JSON list of C-alpha atoms in Angstrom, two decimals:
[
{"chain": "A", "resi": 4, "resn": "MET", "atom": "CA", "xyz": [-16.73, 32.47, -44.93]},
{"chain": "A", "resi": 5, "resn": "SER", "atom": "CA", "xyz": [-18.30, 29.25, -43.68]},
{"chain": "A", "resi": 6, "resn": "ASN", "atom": "CA", "xyz": [-19.48, 28.98, -40.08]},
{"chain": "A", "resi": 7, "resn": "GLN", "atom": "CA", "xyz": [-19.29, 25.18, -40.21]},
{"chain": "A", "resi": 8, "resn": "ILE", "atom": "CA", "xyz": [-18.75, 23.71, -36.76]},
{"chain": "A", "resi": 9, "resn": "ILE", "atom": "CA", "xyz": [-15.80, 21.33, -36.64]},
{"chain": "A", "resi": 10, "resn": "LYS", "atom": "CA", "xyz": [-16.22, 18.86, -33.81]},
{"chain": "A", "resi": 11, "resn": "PRO", "atom": "CA", "xyz": [-13.29, 16.96, -32.32]},
{"chain": "A", "resi": 12, "resn": "ASP", "atom": "CA", "xyz": [-13.23, 13.25, -33.04]},
{"chain": "A", "resi": 13, "resn": "ALA", "atom": "CA", "xyz": [-13.71, 11.81, -29.56]},
{"chain": "A", "resi": 14, "resn": "SER", "atom": "CA", "xyz": [-12.95, 8.31, -30.86]},
{"chain": "A", "resi": 15, "resn": "LYS", "atom": "CA", "xyz": [-9.31, 9.34, -31.33]},
{"chain": "A", "resi": 16, "resn": "LEU", "atom": "CA", "xyz": [-8.93, 10.47, -27.71]},
{"chain": "A", "resi": 17, "resn": "SER", "atom": "CA", "xyz": [-7.57, 8.00, -25.19]},
{"chain": "A", "resi": 18, "resn": "VAL", "atom": "CA", "xyz": [-9.29, 8.91, -21.94]},
{"chain": "A", "resi": 19, "resn": "PRO", "atom": "CA", "xyz": [-7.27, 7.94, -18.86]},
{"chain": "A", "resi": 20, "resn": "THR", "atom": "CA", "xyz": [-8.83, 6.12, -15.95]},
{"chain": "A", "resi": 21, "resn": "ARG", "atom": "CA", "xyz": [-9.83, 7.89, -12.74]},
{"chain": "A", "resi": 22, "resn": "GLU", "atom": "CA", "xyz": [-6.88, 6.22, -11.03]},
{"chain": "A", "resi": 23, "resn": "GLU", "atom": "CA", "xyz": [-4.47, 7.56, -13.67]},
{"chain": "A", "resi": 24, "resn": "ALA", "atom": "CA", "xyz": [-5.91, 11.06, -13.26]},
{"chain": "A", "resi": 25, "resn": "GLU", "atom": "CA", "xyz": [-5.47, 10.91, -9.50]},
{"chain": "A", "resi": 26, "resn": "ALA", "atom": "CA", "xyz": [-1.90, 9.65, -9.91]},
{"chain": "A", "resi": 27, "resn": "ALA", "atom": "CA", "xyz": [-1.16, 12.63, -12.16]},
{"chain": "A", "resi": 28, "resn": "VAL", "atom": "CA", "xyz": [-2.42, 15.00, -9.45]},
{"chain": "A", "resi": 29, "resn": "ARG", "atom": "CA", "xyz": [-0.15, 13.34, -6.90]},
{"chain": "A", "resi": 30, "resn": "THR", "atom": "CA", "xyz": [2.77, 13.83, -9.29]},
{"chain": "A", "resi": 31, "resn": "LEU", "atom": "CA", "xyz": [1.96, 17.54, -9.61]},
{"chain": "A", "resi": 32, "resn": "LEU", "atom": "CA", "xyz": [1.70, 17.89, -5.84]},
{"chain": "A", "resi": 33, "resn": "ARG", "atom": "CA", "xyz": [5.19, 16.39, -5.46]},
{"chain": "A", "resi": 34, "resn": "TRP", "atom": "CA", "xyz": [6.47, 18.62, -8.28]},
{"chain": "A", "resi": 35, "resn": "ALA", "atom": "CA", "xyz": [5.05, 21.66, -6.45]},
{"chain": "A", "resi": 36, "resn": "GLY", "atom": "CA", "xyz": [7.15, 20.67, -3.43]},
{"chain": "A", "resi": 37, "resn": "ASP", "atom": "CA", "xyz": [4.61, 19.06, -1.12]},
{"chain": "A", "resi": 38, "resn": "ASP", "atom": "CA", "xyz": [3.95, 15.56, 0.17]},
{"chain": "A", "resi": 39, "resn": "PRO", "atom": "CA", "xyz": [0.75, 14.05, -1.29]},
{"chain": "A", "resi": 40, "resn": "THR", "atom": "CA", "xyz": [0.69, 11.47, 1.53]},
{"chain": "A", "resi": 41, "resn": "ARG", "atom": "CA", "xyz": [0.28, 14.02, 4.32]},
{"chain": "A", "resi": 42, "resn": "ASP", "atom": "CA", "xyz": [-3.11, 14.24, 6.00]},
{"chain": "A", "resi": 43, "resn": "GLY", "atom": "CA", "xyz": [-4.25, 17.45, 4.32]},
{"chain": "A", "resi": 44, "resn": "LEU", "atom": "CA", "xyz": [-3.48, 16.17, 0.81]},
{"chain": "A", "resi": 45, "resn": "ILE", "atom": "CA", "xyz": [-4.47, 12.50, 0.93]},
{"chain": "A", "resi": 46, "resn": "GLU", "atom": "CA", "xyz": [-7.95, 13.17, -0.49]},
{"chain": "A", "resi": 47, "resn": "THR", "atom": "CA", "xyz": [-6.84, 15.99, -2.80]},
{"chain": "A", "resi": 48, "resn": "PRO", "atom": "CA", "xyz": [-6.30, 13.86, -5.93]},
{"chain": "A", "resi": 49, "resn": "LYS", "atom": "CA", "xyz": [-9.88, 12.51, -5.67]},
{"chain": "A", "resi": 50, "resn": "ARG", "atom": "CA", "xyz": [-11.24, 16.00, -5.13]},
{"chain": "A", "resi": 51, "resn": "VAL", "atom": "CA", "xyz": [-9.29, 17.44, -8.07]},
{"chain": "A", "resi": 52, "resn": "ALA", "atom": "CA", "xyz": [-10.44, 14.66, -10.40]},
{"chain": "A", "resi": 53, "resn": "LYS", "atom": "CA", "xyz": [-14.06, 15.28, -9.34]},
{"chain": "A", "resi": 54, "resn": "ALA", "atom": "CA", "xyz": [-13.59, 19.04, -9.79]},
{"chain": "A", "resi": 55, "resn": "PHE", "atom": "CA", "xyz": [-12.23, 18.47, -13.31]},
{"chain": "A", "resi": 56, "resn": "GLN", "atom": "CA", "xyz": [-15.40, 16.56, -14.18]},
{"chain": "A", "resi": 57, "resn": "ASP", "atom": "CA", "xyz": [-17.36, 19.70, -13.27]},
{"chain": "A", "resi": 58, "resn": "TYR", "atom": "CA", "xyz": [-14.95, 22.24, -14.77]},
{"chain": "A", "resi": 59, "resn": "PHE", "atom": "CA", "xyz": [-14.91, 20.48, -18.13]},
{"chain": "A", "resi": 60, "resn": "ARG", "atom": "CA", "xyz": [-18.39, 18.95, -18.33]},
{"chain": "A", "resi": 61, "resn": "GLY", "atom": "CA", "xyz": [-18.98, 20.92, -21.53]},
{"chain": "A", "resi": 62, "resn": "TYR", "atom": "CA", "xyz": [-17.15, 18.22, -23.49]},
{"chain": "A", "resi": 63, "resn": "ASN", "atom": "CA", "xyz": [-20.18, 16.00, -22.84]},
{"chain": "A", "resi": 64, "resn": "ASP", "atom": "CA", "xyz": [-22.68, 18.63, -24.04]},
{"chain": "A", "resi": 65, "resn": "ASP", "atom": "CA", "xyz": [-23.84, 19.01, -27.63]},
{"chain": "A", "resi": 66, "resn": "PRO", "atom": "CA", "xyz": [-24.65, 22.70, -28.27]},
{"chain": "A", "resi": 67, "resn": "GLU", "atom": "CA", "xyz": [-26.43, 21.82, -31.51]},
{"chain": "A", "resi": 68, "resn": "ALA", "atom": "CA", "xyz": [-28.79, 19.46, -29.70]},
{"chain": "A", "resi": 69, "resn": "ILE", "atom": "CA", "xyz": [-29.45, 22.10, -27.02]},
{"chain": "A", "resi": 70, "resn": "LEU", "atom": "CA", "xyz": [-30.81, 24.47, -29.68]},
{"chain": "A", "resi": 71, "resn": "GLN", "atom": "CA", "xyz": [-32.99, 21.95, -31.53]},
{"chain": "A", "resi": 72, "resn": "LYS", "atom": "CA", "xyz": [-36.24, 22.59, -29.64]},
{"chain": "A", "resi": 73, "resn": "THR", "atom": "CA", "xyz": [-37.68, 25.85, -30.98]},
{"chain": "A", "resi": 74, "resn": "PHE", "atom": "CA", "xyz": [-41.03, 27.66, -31.02]},
{"chain": "A", "resi": 75, "resn": "GLU", "atom": "CA", "xyz": [-42.73, 29.04, -34.11]},
{"chain": "A", "resi": 76, "resn": "GLU", "atom": "CA", "xyz": [-45.87, 30.53, -32.55]},
{"chain": "A", "resi": 77, "resn": "THR", "atom": "CA", "xyz": [-44.42, 34.01, -32.15]},
{"chain": "A", "resi": 78, "resn": "GLU", "atom": "CA", "xyz": [-47.16, 36.13, -33.77]},
{"chain": "A", "resi": 79, "resn": "GLY", "atom": "CA", "xyz": [-44.60, 37.23, -36.32]},
{"chain": "A", "resi": 80, "resn": "TYR", "atom": "CA", "xyz": [-42.09, 38.57, -33.77]},
{"chain": "A", "resi": 81, "resn": "ASP", "atom": "CA", "xyz": [-38.98, 39.59, -35.68]},
{"chain": "A", "resi": 82, "resn": "GLU", "atom": "CA", "xyz": [-37.22, 42.06, -33.36]},
{"chain": "A", "resi": 83, "resn": "MET", "atom": "CA", "xyz": [-34.09, 41.63, -31.32]},
{"chain": "A", "resi": 84, "resn": "ILE", "atom": "CA", "xyz": [-33.90, 39.08, -28.52]},
{"chain": "A", "resi": 85, "resn": "VAL", "atom": "CA", "xyz": [-31.04, 39.58, -26.07]},
{"chain": "A", "resi": 86, "resn": "LEU", "atom": "CA", "xyz": [-30.06, 37.56, -23.01]},
{"chain": "A", "resi": 87, "resn": "ARG", "atom": "CA", "xyz": [-27.83, 39.79, -20.93]},
{"chain": "A", "resi": 88, "resn": "GLY", "atom": "CA", "xyz": [-25.05, 39.16, -18.46]},
{"chain": "A", "resi": 89, "resn": "ILE", "atom": "CA", "xyz": [-24.89, 35.34, -18.56]},
{"chain": "A", "resi": 90, "resn": "ARG", "atom": "CA", "xyz": [-22.27, 34.56, -15.93]},
{"chain": "A", "resi": 91, "resn": "PHE", "atom": "CA", "xyz": [-19.82, 31.78, -16.74]},
{"chain": "A", "resi": 92, "resn": "GLU", "atom": "CA", "xyz": [-16.64, 30.19, -15.46]},
{"chain": "A", "resi": 93, "resn": "SER", "atom": "CA", "xyz": [-14.15, 28.67, -17.86]},
{"chain": "A", "resi": 94, "resn": "HIS", "atom": "CA", "xyz": [-10.45, 27.75, -17.90]},
{"chain": "A", "resi": 95, "resn": "CYS", "atom": "CA", "xyz": [-7.64, 29.04, -20.08]},
{"chain": "A", "resi": 96, "resn": "GLU", "atom": "CA", "xyz": [-6.22, 26.32, -22.30]},
{"chain": "A", "resi": 97, "resn": "HIS", "atom": "CA", "xyz": [-2.71, 27.77, -21.92]},
{"chain": "A", "resi": 98, "resn": "HIS", "atom": "CA", "xyz": [-2.39, 27.75, -18.11]},
{"chain": "A", "resi": 99, "resn": "LEU", "atom": "CA", "xyz": [-5.57, 25.99, -16.84]},
{"chain": "A", "resi": 100, "resn": "ALA", "atom": "CA", "xyz": [-6.25, 29.25, -14.99]},
{"chain": "A", "resi": 101, "resn": "PRO", "atom": "CA", "xyz": [-9.85, 30.39, -14.43]},
{"chain": "A", "resi": 102, "resn": "ILE", "atom": "CA", "xyz": [-11.64, 32.72, -16.83]},
{"chain": "A", "resi": 103, "resn": "VAL", "atom": "CA", "xyz": [-14.64, 34.34, -15.14]},
{"chain": "A", "resi": 104, "resn": "GLY", "atom": "CA", "xyz": [-16.99, 36.60, -17.01]},
{"chain": "A", "resi": 105, "resn": "ARG", "atom": "CA", "xyz": [-20.36, 37.36, -18.54]},
{"chain": "A", "resi": 106, "resn": "ALA", "atom": "CA", "xyz": [-21.81, 36.90, -22.00]},
{"chain": "A", "resi": 107, "resn": "TRP", "atom": "CA", "xyz": [-24.45, 38.87, -23.88]},
{"chain": "A", "resi": 108, "resn": "VAL", "atom": "CA", "xyz": [-26.18, 36.86, -26.59]},
{"chain": "A", "resi": 109, "resn": "GLY", "atom": "CA", "xyz": [-28.59, 38.38, -29.08]},
{"chain": "A", "resi": 110, "resn": "TYR", "atom": "CA", "xyz": [-30.33, 37.30, -32.26]},
{"chain": "A", "resi": 111, "resn": "ILE", "atom": "CA", "xyz": [-33.10, 38.42, -34.56]},
{"chain": "A", "resi": 112, "resn": "PRO", "atom": "CA", "xyz": [-35.37, 35.45, -35.29]},
{"chain": "A", "resi": 113, "resn": "ASN", "atom": "CA", "xyz": [-36.40, 34.32, -38.72]},
{"chain": "A", "resi": 114, "resn": "GLY", "atom": "CA", "xyz": [-39.65, 32.57, -37.79]},
{"chain": "A", "resi": 115, "resn": "ARG", "atom": "CA", "xyz": [-38.29, 30.48, -34.91]},
{"chain": "A", "resi": 116, "resn": "VAL", "atom": "CA", "xyz": [-37.24, 31.33, -31.37]},
{"chain": "A", "resi": 117, "resn": "VAL", "atom": "CA", "xyz": [-35.52, 29.21, -28.76]},
{"chain": "A", "resi": 118, "resn": "GLY", "atom": "CA", "xyz": [-36.13, 29.10, -25.01]},
{"chain": "A", "resi": 119, "resn": "ILE", "atom": "CA", "xyz": [-33.85, 31.61, -23.31]},
{"chain": "A", "resi": 120, "resn": "SER", "atom": "CA", "xyz": [-32.44, 28.99, -20.94]},
{"chain": "A", "resi": 121, "resn": "LYS", "atom": "CA", "xyz": [-31.06, 27.24, -24.01]},
{"chain": "A", "resi": 122, "resn": "LEU", "atom": "CA", "xyz": [-28.91, 30.29, -24.81]},
{"chain": "A", "resi": 123, "resn": "ALA", "atom": "CA", "xyz": [-27.43, 30.15, -21.31]},
{"chain": "A", "resi": 124, "resn": "ARG", "atom": "CA", "xyz": [-26.83, 26.40, -21.69]},
{"chain": "A", "resi": 125, "resn": "VAL", "atom": "CA", "xyz": [-24.99, 26.96, -24.97]},
{"chain": "A", "resi": 126, "resn": "VAL", "atom": "CA", "xyz": [-22.72, 29.49, -23.25]},
{"chain": "A", "resi": 127, "resn": "ASP", "atom": "CA", "xyz": [-21.97, 26.94, -20.52]},
{"chain": "A", "resi": 128, "resn": "ALA", "atom": "CA", "xyz": [-21.45, 24.10, -23.01]},
{"chain": "A", "resi": 129, "resn": "TYR", "atom": "CA", "xyz": [-18.54, 26.02, -24.53]},
{"chain": "A", "resi": 130, "resn": "ALA", "atom": "CA", "xyz": [-17.33, 27.66, -21.31]},
{"chain": "A", "resi": 131, "resn": "LYS", "atom": "CA", "xyz": [-16.95, 24.31, -19.57]},
{"chain": "A", "resi": 132, "resn": "ARG", "atom": "CA", "xyz": [-14.07, 23.36, -21.83]},
{"chain": "A", "resi": 133, "resn": "LEU", "atom": "CA", "xyz": [-10.48, 24.49, -22.12]},
{"chain": "A", "resi": 134, "resn": "GLN", "atom": "CA", "xyz": [-10.84, 27.78, -23.93]},
{"chain": "A", "resi": 135, "resn": "ILE", "atom": "CA", "xyz": [-9.54, 31.02, -25.27]},
{"chain": "A", "resi": 136, "resn": "GLN", "atom": "CA", "xyz": [-12.09, 33.81, -25.19]},
{"chain": "A", "resi": 137, "resn": "GLU", "atom": "CA", "xyz": [-11.89, 34.64, -28.87]},
{"chain": "A", "resi": 138, "resn": "LYS", "atom": "CA", "xyz": [-12.72, 31.07, -29.88]},
{"chain": "A", "resi": 139, "resn": "MET", "atom": "CA", "xyz": [-15.53, 30.76, -27.35]},
{"chain": "A", "resi": 140, "resn": "THR", "atom": "CA", "xyz": [-17.15, 33.97, -28.63]},
{"chain": "A", "resi": 141, "resn": "SER", "atom": "CA", "xyz": [-17.12, 32.66, -32.19]},
{"chain": "A", "resi": 142, "resn": "GLN", "atom": "CA", "xyz": [-18.34, 29.20, -31.20]},
{"chain": "A", "resi": 143, "resn": "ILE", "atom": "CA", "xyz": [-21.42, 30.57, -29.44]},
{"chain": "A", "resi": 144, "resn": "ALA", "atom": "CA", "xyz": [-22.35, 32.88, -32.32]},
{"chain": "A", "resi": 145, "resn": "ASN", "atom": "CA", "xyz": [-21.66, 30.31, -35.02]},
{"chain": "A", "resi": 146, "resn": "ILE", "atom": "CA", "xyz": [-23.74, 27.51, -33.51]},
{"chain": "A", "resi": 147, "resn": "ILE", "atom": "CA", "xyz": [-26.75, 29.81, -32.99]},
{"chain": "A", "resi": 148, "resn": "ASP", "atom": "CA", "xyz": [-26.42, 31.00, -36.58]},
{"chain": "A", "resi": 149, "resn": "ASP", "atom": "CA", "xyz": [-26.07, 27.47, -37.95]},
{"chain": "A", "resi": 150, "resn": "VAL", "atom": "CA", "xyz": [-28.97, 25.92, -36.02]},
{"chain": "A", "resi": 151, "resn": "LEU", "atom": "CA", "xyz": [-31.56, 28.71, -35.75]},
{"chain": "A", "resi": 152, "resn": "LYS", "atom": "CA", "xyz": [-30.80, 30.36, -39.12]},
{"chain": "A", "resi": 153, "resn": "PRO", "atom": "CA", "xyz": [-31.80, 33.79, -37.75]},
{"chain": "A", "resi": 154, "resn": "GLN", "atom": "CA", "xyz": [-31.50, 37.15, -39.48]},
{"chain": "A", "resi": 155, "resn": "GLY", "atom": "CA", "xyz": [-28.42, 37.78, -37.39]},
{"chain": "A", "resi": 156, "resn": "VAL", "atom": "CA", "xyz": [-26.51, 36.87, -34.23]},
{"chain": "A", "resi": 157, "resn": "ALA", "atom": "CA", "xyz": [-24.47, 39.02, -31.86]},
{"chain": "A", "resi": 158, "resn": "VAL", "atom": "CA", "xyz": [-22.30, 37.84, -28.98]},
{"chain": "A", "resi": 159, "resn": "VAL", "atom": "CA", "xyz": [-20.21, 39.94, -26.62]},
{"chain": "A", "resi": 160, "resn": "ILE", "atom": "CA", "xyz": [-18.11, 38.46, -23.83]},
{"chain": "A", "resi": 161, "resn": "LYS", "atom": "CA", "xyz": [-16.39, 40.35, -21.02]},
{"chain": "A", "resi": 162, "resn": "ALA", "atom": "CA", "xyz": [-14.11, 38.27, -18.79]},
{"chain": "A", "resi": 163, "resn": "GLU", "atom": "CA", "xyz": [-11.26, 38.40, -16.32]},
{"chain": "A", "resi": 164, "resn": "HIS", "atom": "CA", "xyz": [-8.41, 36.01, -17.04]},
{"chain": "A", "resi": 165, "resn": "HIS", "atom": "CA", "xyz": [-6.60, 34.72, -13.99]},
{"chain": "A", "resi": 166, "resn": "CYS", "atom": "CA", "xyz": [-3.61, 33.80, -16.15]},
{"chain": "A", "resi": 167, "resn": "MET", "atom": "CA", "xyz": [-2.82, 37.54, -16.14]},
{"chain": "A", "resi": 168, "resn": "THR", "atom": "CA", "xyz": [-4.50, 38.72, -12.93]},
{"chain": "A", "resi": 169, "resn": "THR", "atom": "CA", "xyz": [-3.10, 36.18, -10.44]},
{"chain": "A", "resi": 170, "resn": "ARG", "atom": "CA", "xyz": [0.14, 35.26, -12.26]},
{"chain": "A", "resi": 171, "resn": "GLY", "atom": "CA", "xyz": [2.38, 36.63, -14.98]},
{"chain": "A", "resi": 172, "resn": "VAL", "atom": "CA", "xyz": [1.87, 40.41, -15.24]},
{"chain": "A", "resi": 173, "resn": "HIS", "atom": "CA", "xyz": [-0.44, 40.47, -12.16]},
{"chain": "A", "resi": 174, "resn": "LYS", "atom": "CA", "xyz": [-3.00, 43.04, -13.36]},
{"chain": "A", "resi": 175, "resn": "PRO", "atom": "CA", "xyz": [-6.15, 42.45, -11.26]},
{"chain": "A", "resi": 176, "resn": "GLY", "atom": "CA", "xyz": [-9.30, 44.27, -12.29]},
{"chain": "A", "resi": 177, "resn": "THR", "atom": "CA", "xyz": [-8.45, 43.98, -15.99]},
{"chain": "A", "resi": 178, "resn": "ASP", "atom": "CA", "xyz": [-11.02, 42.38, -18.24]},
{"chain": "A", "resi": 179, "resn": "MET", "atom": "CA", "xyz": [-11.06, 41.44, -21.90]},
{"chain": "A", "resi": 180, "resn": "VAL", "atom": "CA", "xyz": [-13.92, 42.16, -24.33]},
{"chain": "A", "resi": 181, "resn": "THR", "atom": "CA", "xyz": [-14.60, 40.14, -27.49]},
{"chain": "A", "resi": 182, "resn": "SER", "atom": "CA", "xyz": [-17.47, 40.26, -29.95]},
{"chain": "A", "resi": 183, "resn": "ARG", "atom": "CA", "xyz": [-18.83, 38.35, -32.91]},
{"chain": "A", "resi": 184, "resn": "MET", "atom": "CA", "xyz": [-21.46, 39.84, -35.21]},
{"chain": "A", "resi": 185, "resn": "LEU", "atom": "CA", "xyz": [-23.17, 37.84, -37.95]},
{"chain": "A", "resi": 186, "resn": "GLY", "atom": "CA", "xyz": [-25.88, 38.61, -40.50]},
{"chain": "A", "resi": 187, "resn": "ILE", "atom": "CA", "xyz": [-27.78, 41.83, -39.95]},
{"chain": "A", "resi": 188, "resn": "PHE", "atom": "CA", "xyz": [-25.66, 42.71, -36.89]},
{"chain": "A", "resi": 189, "resn": "ARG", "atom": "CA", "xyz": [-22.58, 42.78, -39.10]},
{"chain": "A", "resi": 190, "resn": "ASP", "atom": "CA", "xyz": [-24.24, 44.43, -42.11]},
{"chain": "A", "resi": 191, "resn": "ASN", "atom": "CA", "xyz": [-26.40, 47.05, -40.43]},
{"chain": "A", "resi": 192, "resn": "ALA", "atom": "CA", "xyz": [-24.69, 49.62, -38.21]},
{"chain": "A", "resi": 193, "resn": "LEU", "atom": "CA", "xyz": [-27.96, 50.72, -36.57]},
{"chain": "A", "resi": 194, "resn": "THR", "atom": "CA", "xyz": [-28.87, 47.17, -35.59]},
{"chain": "A", "resi": 195, "resn": "ARG", "atom": "CA", "xyz": [-25.39, 46.58, -34.24]},
{"chain": "A", "resi": 196, "resn": "GLN", "atom": "CA", "xyz": [-25.55, 49.81, -32.22]},
{"chain": "A", "resi": 197, "resn": "GLU", "atom": "CA", "xyz": [-28.95, 48.86, -30.80]},
{"chain": "A", "resi": 198, "resn": "PHE", "atom": "CA", "xyz": [-27.46, 45.62, -29.52]},
{"chain": "A", "resi": 199, "resn": "LEU", "atom": "CA", "xyz": [-24.37, 47.31, -28.10]},
{"chain": "A", "resi": 200, "resn": "SER", "atom": "CA", "xyz": [-26.56, 49.86, -26.30]},
{"chain": "A", "resi": 201, "resn": "VAL", "atom": "CA", "xyz": [-27.98, 47.13, -24.05]},
{"chain": "A", "resi": 202, "resn": "ILE", "atom": "CA", "xyz": [-24.56, 45.96, -22.90]},
{"chain": "A", "resi": 203, "resn": "ASP", "atom": "CA", "xyz": [-23.98, 46.74, -19.23]},
{"chain": "A", "resi": 204, "resn": "ASP", "atom": "CA", "xyz": [-20.60, 47.59, -17.77]}
]
């Protein structure tokens, strides 16, 4: 199965103006039953538009470019590298509700290593988009595999989804766990278990 990354064609997207975005927020405020012209809500459309720029800044990030700078002077290091508990905030593409969780990202290098901050940046690049957790898990693992060409990649994500904790079935304290194992992590049970043993609760 190919891990080819399919990127959306941004040229086909018609991006609304800031004014159109703020008008849409005012419409939603009226639909919710409030008056967007009252004192407490007058500045809300501007604030929401600004917040959206932060929530979804990952659309402006290129995860492949983030991983391009690597280091080869590793004295032959070829054991597991794991960055644990990378906190992230994302949003569910079905309800725009927050997804808050942590990611564990591991790989076994094949001559090249990447700065650990770059792994955290890749997590954020995908988290700061409309997401489902399963897709995000695969995206992180696939791009590391494609760019670094390591012996293997492992990604585990644990997250709480507000679309089911603060609405719908209302089950607070429930989290979801997803994983993606590639290369030696998929093929070798001992390697996979070694990675899973460093996962915190």
